[in-house]
Short mmCIF file of C-alpha atoms and ligand atoms in Angstrom, two decimals:
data_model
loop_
_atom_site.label_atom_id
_atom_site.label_comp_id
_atom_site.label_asym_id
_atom_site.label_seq_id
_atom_site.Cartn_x
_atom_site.Cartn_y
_atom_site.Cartn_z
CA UNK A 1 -40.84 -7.60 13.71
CA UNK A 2 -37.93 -6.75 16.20
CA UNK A 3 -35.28 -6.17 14.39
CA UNK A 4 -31.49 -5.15 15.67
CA UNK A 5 -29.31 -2.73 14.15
CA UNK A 6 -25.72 -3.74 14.92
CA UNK A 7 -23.81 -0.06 14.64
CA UNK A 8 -21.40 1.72 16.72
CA UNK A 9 -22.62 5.18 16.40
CA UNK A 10 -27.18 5.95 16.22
CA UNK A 11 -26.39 9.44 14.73
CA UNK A 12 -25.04 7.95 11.23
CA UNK A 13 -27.04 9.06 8.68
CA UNK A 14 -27.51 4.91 7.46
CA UNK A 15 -28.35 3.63 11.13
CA UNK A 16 -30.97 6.49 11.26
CA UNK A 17 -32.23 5.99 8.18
CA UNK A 18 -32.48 2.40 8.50
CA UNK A 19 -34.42 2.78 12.00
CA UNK A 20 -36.55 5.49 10.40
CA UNK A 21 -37.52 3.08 7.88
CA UNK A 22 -38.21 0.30 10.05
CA UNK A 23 -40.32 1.94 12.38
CA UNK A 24 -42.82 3.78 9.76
CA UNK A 25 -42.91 -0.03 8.50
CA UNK A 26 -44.42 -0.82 11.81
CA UNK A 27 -41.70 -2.89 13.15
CA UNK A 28 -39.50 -2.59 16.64
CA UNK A 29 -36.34 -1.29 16.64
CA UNK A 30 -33.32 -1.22 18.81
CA UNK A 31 -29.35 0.39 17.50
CA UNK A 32 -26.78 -2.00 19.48
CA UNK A 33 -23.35 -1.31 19.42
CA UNK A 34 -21.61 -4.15 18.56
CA UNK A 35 -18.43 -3.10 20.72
CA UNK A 36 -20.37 -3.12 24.04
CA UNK A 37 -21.98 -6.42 23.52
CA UNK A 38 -20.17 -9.62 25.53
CA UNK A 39 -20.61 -13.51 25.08
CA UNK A 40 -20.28 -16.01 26.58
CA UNK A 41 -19.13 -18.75 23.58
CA UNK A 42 -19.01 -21.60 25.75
CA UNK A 43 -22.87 -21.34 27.22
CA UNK A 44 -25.33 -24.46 26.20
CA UNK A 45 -27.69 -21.97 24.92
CA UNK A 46 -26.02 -18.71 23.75
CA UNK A 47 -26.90 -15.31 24.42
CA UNK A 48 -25.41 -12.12 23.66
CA UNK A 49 -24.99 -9.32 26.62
CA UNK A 50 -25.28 -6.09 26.48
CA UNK A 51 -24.98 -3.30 29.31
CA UNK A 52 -27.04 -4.71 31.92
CA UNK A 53 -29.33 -7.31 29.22
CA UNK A 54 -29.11 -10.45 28.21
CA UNK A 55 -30.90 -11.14 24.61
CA UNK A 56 -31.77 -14.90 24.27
CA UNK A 57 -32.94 -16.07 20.60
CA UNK A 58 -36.13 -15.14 21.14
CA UNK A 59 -35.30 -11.05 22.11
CA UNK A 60 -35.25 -9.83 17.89
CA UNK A 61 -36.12 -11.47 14.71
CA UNK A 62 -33.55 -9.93 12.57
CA UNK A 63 -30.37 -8.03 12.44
CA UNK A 64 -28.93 -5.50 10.46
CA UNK A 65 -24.70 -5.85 10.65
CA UNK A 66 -23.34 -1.95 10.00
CA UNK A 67 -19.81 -3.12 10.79
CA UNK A 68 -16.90 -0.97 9.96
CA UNK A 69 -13.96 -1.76 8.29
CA UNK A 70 -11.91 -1.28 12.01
CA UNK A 71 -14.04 -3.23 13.67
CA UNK A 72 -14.70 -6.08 11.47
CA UNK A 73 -13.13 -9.14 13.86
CA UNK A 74 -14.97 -8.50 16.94
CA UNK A 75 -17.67 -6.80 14.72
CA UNK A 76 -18.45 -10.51 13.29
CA UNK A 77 -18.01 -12.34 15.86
CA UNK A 78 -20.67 -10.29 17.55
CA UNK A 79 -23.01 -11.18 13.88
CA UNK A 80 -22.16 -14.68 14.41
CA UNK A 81 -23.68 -15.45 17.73
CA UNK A 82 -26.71 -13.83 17.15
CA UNK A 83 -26.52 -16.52 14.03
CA UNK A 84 -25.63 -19.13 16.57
CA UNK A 85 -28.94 -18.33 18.57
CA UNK A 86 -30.74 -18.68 15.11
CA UNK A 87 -31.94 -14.84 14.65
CA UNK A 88 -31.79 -13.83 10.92
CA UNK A 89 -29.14 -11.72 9.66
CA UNK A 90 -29.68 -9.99 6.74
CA UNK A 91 -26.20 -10.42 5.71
CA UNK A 92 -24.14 -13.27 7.31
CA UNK A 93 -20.98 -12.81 9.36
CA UNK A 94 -18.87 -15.29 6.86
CA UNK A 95 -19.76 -13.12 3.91
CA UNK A 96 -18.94 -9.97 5.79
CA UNK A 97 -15.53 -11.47 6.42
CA UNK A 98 -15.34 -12.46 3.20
CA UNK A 99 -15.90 -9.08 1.63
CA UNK A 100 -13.49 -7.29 3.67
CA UNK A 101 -10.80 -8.86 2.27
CA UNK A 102 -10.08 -7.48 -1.21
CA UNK A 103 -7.35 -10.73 -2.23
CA UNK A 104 -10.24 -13.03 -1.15
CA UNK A 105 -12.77 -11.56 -2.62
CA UNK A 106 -10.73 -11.18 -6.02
CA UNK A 107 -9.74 -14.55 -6.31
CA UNK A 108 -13.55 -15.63 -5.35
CA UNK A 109 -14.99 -12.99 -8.45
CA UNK A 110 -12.28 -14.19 -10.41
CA UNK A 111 -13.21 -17.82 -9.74
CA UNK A 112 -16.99 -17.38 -10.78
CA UNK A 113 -15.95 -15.81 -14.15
CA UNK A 114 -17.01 -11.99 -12.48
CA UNK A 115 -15.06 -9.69 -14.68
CA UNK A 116 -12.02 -7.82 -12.60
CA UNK A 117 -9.34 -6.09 -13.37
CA UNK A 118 -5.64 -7.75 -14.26
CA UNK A 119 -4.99 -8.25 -10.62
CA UNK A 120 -1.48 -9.88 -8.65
CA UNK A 121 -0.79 -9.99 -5.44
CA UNK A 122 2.67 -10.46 -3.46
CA UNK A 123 4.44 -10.84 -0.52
CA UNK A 124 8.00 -10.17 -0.62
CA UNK A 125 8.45 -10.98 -4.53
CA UNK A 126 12.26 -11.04 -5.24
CA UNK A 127 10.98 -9.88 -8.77
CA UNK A 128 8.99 -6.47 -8.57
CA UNK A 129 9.60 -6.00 -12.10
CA UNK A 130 7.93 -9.09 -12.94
CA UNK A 131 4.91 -8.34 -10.71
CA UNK A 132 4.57 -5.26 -12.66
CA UNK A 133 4.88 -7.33 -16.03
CA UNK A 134 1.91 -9.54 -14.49
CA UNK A 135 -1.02 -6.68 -14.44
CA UNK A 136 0.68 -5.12 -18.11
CA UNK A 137 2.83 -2.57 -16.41
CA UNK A 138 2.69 1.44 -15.30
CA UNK A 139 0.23 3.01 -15.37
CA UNK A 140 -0.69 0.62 -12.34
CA UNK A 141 -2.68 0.61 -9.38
CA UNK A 142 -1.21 -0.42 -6.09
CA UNK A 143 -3.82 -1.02 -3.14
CA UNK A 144 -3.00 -1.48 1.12
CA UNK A 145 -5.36 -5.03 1.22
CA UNK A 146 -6.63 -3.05 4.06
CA UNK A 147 -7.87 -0.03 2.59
CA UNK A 148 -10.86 1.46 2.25
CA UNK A 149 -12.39 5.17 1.87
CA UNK A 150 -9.44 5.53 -0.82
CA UNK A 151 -6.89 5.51 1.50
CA UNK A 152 -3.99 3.66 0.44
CA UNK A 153 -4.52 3.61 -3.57
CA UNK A 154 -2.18 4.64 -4.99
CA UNK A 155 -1.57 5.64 -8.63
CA UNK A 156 1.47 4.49 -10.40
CA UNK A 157 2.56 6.49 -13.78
CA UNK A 158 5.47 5.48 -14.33
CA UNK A 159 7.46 1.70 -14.21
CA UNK A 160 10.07 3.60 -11.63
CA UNK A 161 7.19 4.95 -9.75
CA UNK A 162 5.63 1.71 -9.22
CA UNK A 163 8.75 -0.03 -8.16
CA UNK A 164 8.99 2.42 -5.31
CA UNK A 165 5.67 2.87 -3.98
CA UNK A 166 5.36 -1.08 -3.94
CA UNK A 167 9.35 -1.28 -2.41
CA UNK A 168 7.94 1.22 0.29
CA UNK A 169 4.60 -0.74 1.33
CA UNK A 170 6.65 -3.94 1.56
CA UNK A 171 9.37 -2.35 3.69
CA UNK A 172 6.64 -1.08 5.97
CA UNK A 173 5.20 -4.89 6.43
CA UNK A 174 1.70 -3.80 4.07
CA UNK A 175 -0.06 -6.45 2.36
CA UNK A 176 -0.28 -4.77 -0.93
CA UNK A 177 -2.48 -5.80 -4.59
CA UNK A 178 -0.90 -4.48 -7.79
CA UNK A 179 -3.97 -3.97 -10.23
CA UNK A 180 -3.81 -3.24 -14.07
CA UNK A 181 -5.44 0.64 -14.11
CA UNK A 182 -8.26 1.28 -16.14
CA UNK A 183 -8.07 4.62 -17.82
CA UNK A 184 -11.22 4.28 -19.92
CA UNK A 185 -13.35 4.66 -16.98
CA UNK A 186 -11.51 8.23 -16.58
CA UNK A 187 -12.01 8.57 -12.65
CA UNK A 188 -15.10 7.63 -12.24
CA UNK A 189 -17.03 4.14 -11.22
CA UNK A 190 -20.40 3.06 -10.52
CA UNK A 191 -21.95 2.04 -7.24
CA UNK A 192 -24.71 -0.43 -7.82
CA UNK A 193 -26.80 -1.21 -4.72
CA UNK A 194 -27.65 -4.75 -4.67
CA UNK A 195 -30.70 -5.95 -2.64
CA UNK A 196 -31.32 -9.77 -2.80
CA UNK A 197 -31.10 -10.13 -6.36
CA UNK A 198 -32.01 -7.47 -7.75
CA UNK A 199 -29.89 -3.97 -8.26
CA UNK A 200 -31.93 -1.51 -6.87
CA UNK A 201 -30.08 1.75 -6.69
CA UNK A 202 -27.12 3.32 -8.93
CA UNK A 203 -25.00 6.10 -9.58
CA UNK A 204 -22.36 6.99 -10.95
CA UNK A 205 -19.05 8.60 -8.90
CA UNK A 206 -16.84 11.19 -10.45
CA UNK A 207 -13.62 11.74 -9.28
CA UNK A 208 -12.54 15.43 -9.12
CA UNK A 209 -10.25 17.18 -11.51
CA UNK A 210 -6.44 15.67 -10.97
CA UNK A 211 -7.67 12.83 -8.72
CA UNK A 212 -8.22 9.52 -10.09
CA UNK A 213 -10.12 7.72 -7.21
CA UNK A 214 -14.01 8.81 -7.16
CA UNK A 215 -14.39 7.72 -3.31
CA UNK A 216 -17.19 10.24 -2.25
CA UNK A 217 -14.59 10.78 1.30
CA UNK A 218 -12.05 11.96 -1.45
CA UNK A 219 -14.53 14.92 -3.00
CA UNK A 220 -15.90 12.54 -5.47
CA UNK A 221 -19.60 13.53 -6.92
CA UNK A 222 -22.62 11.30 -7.27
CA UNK A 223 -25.39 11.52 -9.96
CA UNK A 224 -27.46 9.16 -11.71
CA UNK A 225 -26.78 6.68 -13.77
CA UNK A 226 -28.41 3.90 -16.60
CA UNK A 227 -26.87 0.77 -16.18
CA UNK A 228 -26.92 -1.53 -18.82
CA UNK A 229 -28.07 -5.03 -18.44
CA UNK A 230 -24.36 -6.52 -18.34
CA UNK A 231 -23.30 -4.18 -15.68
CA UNK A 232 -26.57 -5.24 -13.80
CA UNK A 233 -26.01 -9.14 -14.37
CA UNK A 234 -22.45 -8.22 -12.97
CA UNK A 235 -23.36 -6.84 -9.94
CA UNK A 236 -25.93 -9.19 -9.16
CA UNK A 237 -23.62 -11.80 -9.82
CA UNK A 238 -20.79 -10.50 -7.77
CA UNK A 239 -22.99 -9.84 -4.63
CA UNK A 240 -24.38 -12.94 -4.78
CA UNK A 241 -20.77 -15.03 -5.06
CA UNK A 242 -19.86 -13.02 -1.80
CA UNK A 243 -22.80 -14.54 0.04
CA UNK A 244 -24.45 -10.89 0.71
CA UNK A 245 -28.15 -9.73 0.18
CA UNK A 246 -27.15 -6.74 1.04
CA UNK A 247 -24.18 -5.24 -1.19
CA UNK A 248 -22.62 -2.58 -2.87
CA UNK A 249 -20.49 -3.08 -6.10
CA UNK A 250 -18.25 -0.54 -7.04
CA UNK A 251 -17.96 -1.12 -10.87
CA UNK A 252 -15.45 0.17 -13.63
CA UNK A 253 -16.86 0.48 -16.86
CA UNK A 254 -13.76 -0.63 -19.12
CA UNK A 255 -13.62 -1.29 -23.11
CA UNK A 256 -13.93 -5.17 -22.46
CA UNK A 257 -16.84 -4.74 -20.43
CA UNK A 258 -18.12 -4.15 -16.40
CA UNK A 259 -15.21 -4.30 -14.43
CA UNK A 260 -15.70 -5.33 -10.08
CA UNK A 261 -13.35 -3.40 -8.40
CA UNK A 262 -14.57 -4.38 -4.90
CA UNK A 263 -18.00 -5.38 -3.13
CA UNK A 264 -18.96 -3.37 0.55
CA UNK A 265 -21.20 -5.65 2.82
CA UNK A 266 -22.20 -1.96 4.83
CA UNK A 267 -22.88 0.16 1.98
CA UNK A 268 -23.49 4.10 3.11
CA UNK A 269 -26.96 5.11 2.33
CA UNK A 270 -26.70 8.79 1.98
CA UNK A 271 -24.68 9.28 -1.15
CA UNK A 272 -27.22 6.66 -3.19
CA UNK A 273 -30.41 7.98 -1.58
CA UNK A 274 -29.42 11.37 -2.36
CA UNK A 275 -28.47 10.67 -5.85
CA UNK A 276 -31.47 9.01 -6.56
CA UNK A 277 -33.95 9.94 -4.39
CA UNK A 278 -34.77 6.40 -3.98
CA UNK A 279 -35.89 5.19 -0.09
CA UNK A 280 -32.92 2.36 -0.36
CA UNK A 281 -33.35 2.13 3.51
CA UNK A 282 -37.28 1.03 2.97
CA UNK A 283 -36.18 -1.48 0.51
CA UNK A 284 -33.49 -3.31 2.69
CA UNK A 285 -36.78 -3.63 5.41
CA UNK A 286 -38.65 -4.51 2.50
CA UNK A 287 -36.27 -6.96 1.64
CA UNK A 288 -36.00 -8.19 5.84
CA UNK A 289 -39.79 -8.94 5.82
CA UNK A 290 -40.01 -11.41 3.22
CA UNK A 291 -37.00 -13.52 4.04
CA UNK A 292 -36.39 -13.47 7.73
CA UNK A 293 -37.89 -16.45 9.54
CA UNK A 294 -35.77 -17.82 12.62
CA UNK A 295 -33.01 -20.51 11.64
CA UNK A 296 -33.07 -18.93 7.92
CA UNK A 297 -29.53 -18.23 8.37
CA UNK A 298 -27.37 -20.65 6.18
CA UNK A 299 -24.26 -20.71 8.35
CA UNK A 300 -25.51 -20.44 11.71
CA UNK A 301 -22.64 -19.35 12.27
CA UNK A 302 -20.58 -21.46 11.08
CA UNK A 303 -17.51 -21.29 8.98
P1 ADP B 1 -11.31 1.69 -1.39
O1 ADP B 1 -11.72 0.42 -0.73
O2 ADP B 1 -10.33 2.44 -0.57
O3 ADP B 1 -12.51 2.50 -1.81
P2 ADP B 1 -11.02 1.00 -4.18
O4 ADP B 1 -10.41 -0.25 -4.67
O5 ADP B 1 -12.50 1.09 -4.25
O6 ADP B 1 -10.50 1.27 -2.70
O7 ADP B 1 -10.39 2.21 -4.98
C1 ADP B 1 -10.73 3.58 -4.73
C2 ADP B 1 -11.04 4.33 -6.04
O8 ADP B 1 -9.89 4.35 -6.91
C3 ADP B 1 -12.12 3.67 -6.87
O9 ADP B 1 -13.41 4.11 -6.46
C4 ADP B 1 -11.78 4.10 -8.30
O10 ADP B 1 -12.31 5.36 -8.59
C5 ADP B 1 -10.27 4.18 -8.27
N1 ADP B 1 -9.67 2.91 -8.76
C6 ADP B 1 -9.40 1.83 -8.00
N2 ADP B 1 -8.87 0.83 -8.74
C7 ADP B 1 -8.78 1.29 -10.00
C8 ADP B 1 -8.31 0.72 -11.24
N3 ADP B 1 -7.80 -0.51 -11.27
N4 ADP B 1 -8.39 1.49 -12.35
C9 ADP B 1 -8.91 2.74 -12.30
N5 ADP B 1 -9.35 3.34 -11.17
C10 ADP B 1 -9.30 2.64 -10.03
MG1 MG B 2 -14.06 1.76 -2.97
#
């Protein structure tokens, strides 16, 4: 196959992994950064453009969206086109949207019965203390909607403490979710790599001592980890209400059960290969093989 990785930068360890695996699989490969590519929406047939090429539907079979968080608009709309022209994409621009947006994809868990935690959300609420009431007060969690990497999760102690830090997103324009905080899982979560429908990888992050977020960018440590089979149905489940074959779920593990605390459409591959030793890279081409035939996509791009 010819198959397209859609990344901004070929020396990430996941884009070269990825293309590694691909090519020992015996298939073409080609790293295109999304941000260089141009389109011309309006064209009877579209194509996508990029430098001096022009790829038509017939120029790759498949490709692989590694869209960061900053780049997730134009990133997608990129995805989408390629959708438009019918080429396969192993996870669809609609459920990368989707994803990125922690309110949606709470309410969308939340919807399909996926355990979460006690989660509000607010805009300018004239009651803060009732917002706290909502998630069963400090200790909270307050989150920036657009976070990610840790950043802008913040730990509430204390009832005053979590009037403040929510007084001080709003003033600064933030879209902010207040989430119940679940001490049980004592700083650490689980990241369950979902492939189609099956969880393929795990492991378990640790937050270090005084921290309480286990984000491997915030020192976290990664090492193996058992899942049970309700923490597997979970993540299954919670990858597949997204719309994404290709997924990871960042689990809590509380006293009433596997928590989803939020689902990545471009999982990093280095932590969870390393952890494991498992060739997760292989398995996503694996996984490319046996379901990408032209017009597969459900969307074609739209929605
Ligand atoms: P980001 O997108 O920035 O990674 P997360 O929602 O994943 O944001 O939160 C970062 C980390 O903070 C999580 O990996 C977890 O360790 C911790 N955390 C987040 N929410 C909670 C919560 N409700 N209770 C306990 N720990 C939490
Ligand atoms: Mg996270």
């Amino acid at each position: 196959m010819r198959i397209a990785i859609l990344s901004r930068n070929p020396k990430l360890y996941s884009t070269n992994r990825l293309k590694e695996a691909a090519i020992t699989r015996g298939h073409e490969v080609r790293i295109v950064d999304h941000l260089h590519c141009f389109m011309d929406i309006t064209a009877a047939k579209p194509t996508v453009h990029y430098r001096n090429e022009e790829f038509g539907r017939n120029h790759f079979d498949a490709i692989i969206p590694r869209i960061g968080a900053s780049v997730t608009f134009y990133g997608t709309a990129v995805a989408r086109q390629f959708e438009m022209m019918g080429v396969y994409g192993v996870n669809e621009s609609v459920a990368i949207t989707r994803a990125r947006d922690k309110l949606r994809s709470m309410q969308l868990l939340s919807r399909h019965g996926v355990g979460i935690p006690v989660t509000a959300f607010a805009n300018r609420p004239d009651d803060i203390s009732g917002l706290i009431r909502e998630v069963g007060g400090a200790p909270l969690v307050v989150k920036l909607l657009e976070g990610t990497q840790g950043i802008g999760v913040v730990l509430a102690e204390t009832k005053k403490a979590a009037e403040s830090v929510i007084q001080a997103f709003m003033g600064l324009g933030s879209n902010i979710l207040v989430q119940e905080f679940i001490k049980e899982s004592k700083g650490s979560d689980i990241r369950c790599f979902v492939v189609g429908n099956k969880v393929i990888a795990a492991m378990q992050r640790q937050a270090p001592e005084g921290e309480f977020r286990s984000n491997l960018h915030r020192g976290g440590s990664a090492t193996l980890v058992k899942l049970t089979p309700a923490e597997r149905r979970t993540a299954v489940r919670a990858a597949s209400v997204m719309g994404l074959n290709v997924a990871g779920v960042d689990i809590l593990r509380s006293n009433r059960g596997p928590l989803v605390m939020e689902v990545n459409s471009s999982p990093g591959l280095r932590g969870i290969e390393e952890a494991t030793g498992k060739n997760v890279a292989g398995m996503i081409i694996e996984f490319i093989e046996q379901n990408a035939k032209a017009g597969k996509t459900r969307t074609k791009g739209r929605g």
